[in-house]
C-alpha positions in Angstrom: 38.7 -20.8 14.2 35.9 -18.7 15.5 37.9 -15.5 15.5 38.3 -15.8 11.7 34.5 -15.9 11.2 32.9 -12.8 9.8 30.7 -10.8 12.1 27.5 -11.9 10.4 28.4 -15.6 10.8 29.3 -15.0 14.4 26.0 -13.2 15.0 24.1 -16.2 13.5 26.1 -18.7 15.5 25.6 -16.9 18.8 21.9 -16.2 18.0 21.2 -19.9 17.2 23.2 -21.3 20.1 21.8 -18.8 22.5 18.2 -19.4 21.5 18.7 -23.2 21.8 20.3 -22.8 25.2 17.4 -20.5 26.4 14.9 -23.1 25.3 16.9 -25.9 26.9 17.1 -24.1 30.2 13.4 -23.3 30.2 12.5 -26.9 29.4 14.7 -28.2 32.3 13.0 -25.9 34.8 9.5 -26.6 33.4 10.0 -30.3 33.8 10.2 -29.8 37.6 6.6 -28.6 37.5 5.3 -32.1 36.4 7.9 -34.6 37.6 8.2 -35.8 41.2 9.2 -34.8 43.8 8.7 -31.2 42.8 5.3 -31.7 41.1 3.6 -31.3 44.5 4.9 -27.7 44.8 2.1 -25.3 44.1 2.9 -23.2 41.0 0.3 -20.7 42.2 1.6 -19.9 45.7 5.2 -21.1 45.7 8.1 -19.4 43.8 10.2 -21.1 41.2 13.3 -20.9 43.3 11.8 -23.3 45.9 12.8 -26.1 43.5 16.4 -25.5 44.5 15.8 -27.1 47.9 14.3 -30.3 46.5 16.2 -33.5 45.7 16.3 -32.5 42.1 17.5 -29.0 42.9 20.5 -29.5 40.7 18.2 -29.6 37.7 16.8 -26.2 38.6 20.3 -24.7 39.1 21.6 -26.2 35.9 18.6 -25.0 33.9 18.9 -21.4 35.2 22.6 -21.4 34.4 22.0 -22.6 30.9 19.3 -20.0 30.5 21.8 -17.3 31.7 24.5 -18.6 29.3 22.0 -18.6 26.4 20.8 -15.1 27.2 24.4 -13.9 27.2 25.0 -15.5 23.8 22.0 -13.7 22.4 23.3 -10.4 23.8 26.6 -11.1 22.0 24.7 -11.9 18.8 22.9 -8.6 19.0 26.2 -6.8 19.3 27.7 -8.6 16.3 24.6 -7.9 14.3 25.0 -4.2 15.3 21.6 -4.0 16.8 23.1 -2.8 20.1 26.4 -1.2 21.1 28.4 -3.2 23.6 28.8 -0.1 25.8 25.2 1.0 26.1 22.4 1.0 28.6 20.5 -1.5 26.5 23.3 -4.0 26.5 23.8 -3.4 30.3 20.2 -4.3 30.9 20.6 -7.6 29.0 23.8 -8.4 30.8 22.3 -7.7 34.2 19.6 -10.3 33.4 22.3 -13.0 32.8 24.3 -11.9 35.9 21.1 -11.8 38.0 20.2 -15.4 37.0 23.7 -16.6 37.8 23.5 -14.9 41.2 20.1 -16.5 41.9 21.7 -19.9 41.6 24.8 -19.0 43.6 22.8 -17.3 46.4 19.7 -19.6 47.1 16.5 -18.1 48.5 15.6 -18.1 52.2 15.1 -21.5 53.6 12.2 -20.6 55.8 12.5 -23.9 57.8 15.7 -22.3 59.2 14.9 -18.6 58.9 16.0 -15.5 57.0 19.6 -15.4 55.7 22.1 -13.1 54.0 22.2 -15.3 50.9 18.4 -15.2 50.7 18.4 -11.4 50.8 21.0 -11.3 48.0 18.9 -13.9 46.1 15.8 -11.6 46.3 17.8 -8.6 45.1 19.3 -10.5 42.2 15.9 -11.7 41.2 14.6 -8.1 41.3 17.5 -6.9 39.1 17.1 -9.7 36.6 13.4 -9.5 36.2 13.5 -5.7 35.8 16.6 -5.2 33.7 15.7 -7.5 30.8 12.4 -6.0 29.7 13.8 -2.5 30.2 16.9 -3.3 28.2 14.8 -4.9 25.5 12.5 -1.9 25.3 15.5 0.3 24.8 16.5 -1.8 21.8 13.1 -1.4 20.3 13.1 2.3 20.9 16.4 2.6 19.0 15.0 0.8 15.9 11.3 1.7 16.0 11.6 4.0 12.9 13.3 1.3 10.8 10.6 -0.1 8.6 12.2 -3.5 8.0 12.5 -4.1 11.8 8.9 -3.1 12.6 7.8 -6.7 13.1 10.8 -7.5 15.3 10.2 -4.4 17.4 6.7 -5.5 18.2 7.6 -9.1 18.8 10.1 -7.9 21.4 8.2 -5.0 22.9 4.9 -6.9 23.6 6.4 -9.6 25.8 8.7 -7.1 27.5 5.7 -4.9 28.4 3.8 -8.0 29.5 6.7 -8.9 31.8 6.6 -5.4 33.3 2.9 -5.7 33.8 3.3 -8.8 35.9 6.1 -7.1 37.8 3.8 -4.2 38.6 1.5 -6.6 40.4 4.3 -7.3 42.8 5.1 -3.6 43.3 1.4 -2.9 43.8 1.1 -5.6 46.5 4.1 -4.2 48.3 2.9 -0.7 48.2 -0.5 -1.8 49.6 1.0 -3.6 52.6 0.1 -0.8 55.0 -3.5 -1.0 53.9 -3.9 -4.8 53.7 -2.2 -5.5 57.0 -0.8 -8.7 55.4 2.6 -9.6 53.9 2.7 -8.6 50.3 3.5 -12.1 49.2 0.3 -13.4 50.8 -1.9 -10.8 49.0 -1.2 -12.1 45.5 -0.7 -15.6 44.0 3.1 -15.0 44.0 4.0 -18.2 42.2 1.6 -17.6 39.4 2.7 -13.9 39.0 6.4 -14.9 39.0 5.9 -17.7 36.5 3.9 -15.3 34.2 6.7 -12.8 34.5 9.4 -15.4 33.8 7.4 -16.7 30.7 7.3 -13.3 29.1 10.9 -12.6 30.0 11.9 -15.8 28.1 9.7 -14.9 25.2 11.4 -11.5 25.1 14.9 -13.1 25.0 13.8 -15.5 22.2 12.4 -12.5 20.2 15.8 -10.8 20.6 17.5 -14.0 19.4 15.3 -14.1 16.4 15.9 -10.5 15.7 19.7 -11.0 15.8 19.5 -13.9 13.5 17.4 -11.9 11.0 19.7 -8.9 11.2 22.7 -11.1 10.4 21.0 -12.6 7.5 19.7 -9.4 6.0 21.9 -7.3 3.6 22.9 -4.0 5.3 21.6 -0.8 4.0 
């Protein structure tokens, strides 16, 4: 039974299962970019969440939920590998990423053919929390282990995509702050779909780097 497994075996199990789930969820959502009927949606101007209103919206919802579950498994693996404490700001950031993804599915974005909605507002806030909490949580993990020589490679593999995700996020913040000067809605000032997809890509790479780190930590003799 799983409760009889040693912590190192549990860490490897959760790290492997979580990483596979993350990749599976990403592949499911990525397929919507090239398969009809969603292939016609502009990846440059339209957000990823717009796929939820298509005939294959269930693929988007399932893919995001699988991504959330895989990310949660990686977080558990990090805890079993003793890279993070369960009750820490770093683990909170990683957990908020998974919770935010689940909320994005439960509360769909605004259906602009109908108009603004409460669930659309919640969706936007959940997206904000998810996209911001993961890179910040991951960077906190790297800060904790930056002086450990054996984890130097893992630190950089995690920090670089996390910083890149925050760089994409800053483009959205900049567009929002410039609204009074541009006189246009912030989402029309930038190629929002491209920026969001770039941010999502680096968020996923950050999670995969954390999964790899948890696997390595569980396979390395403790000092």
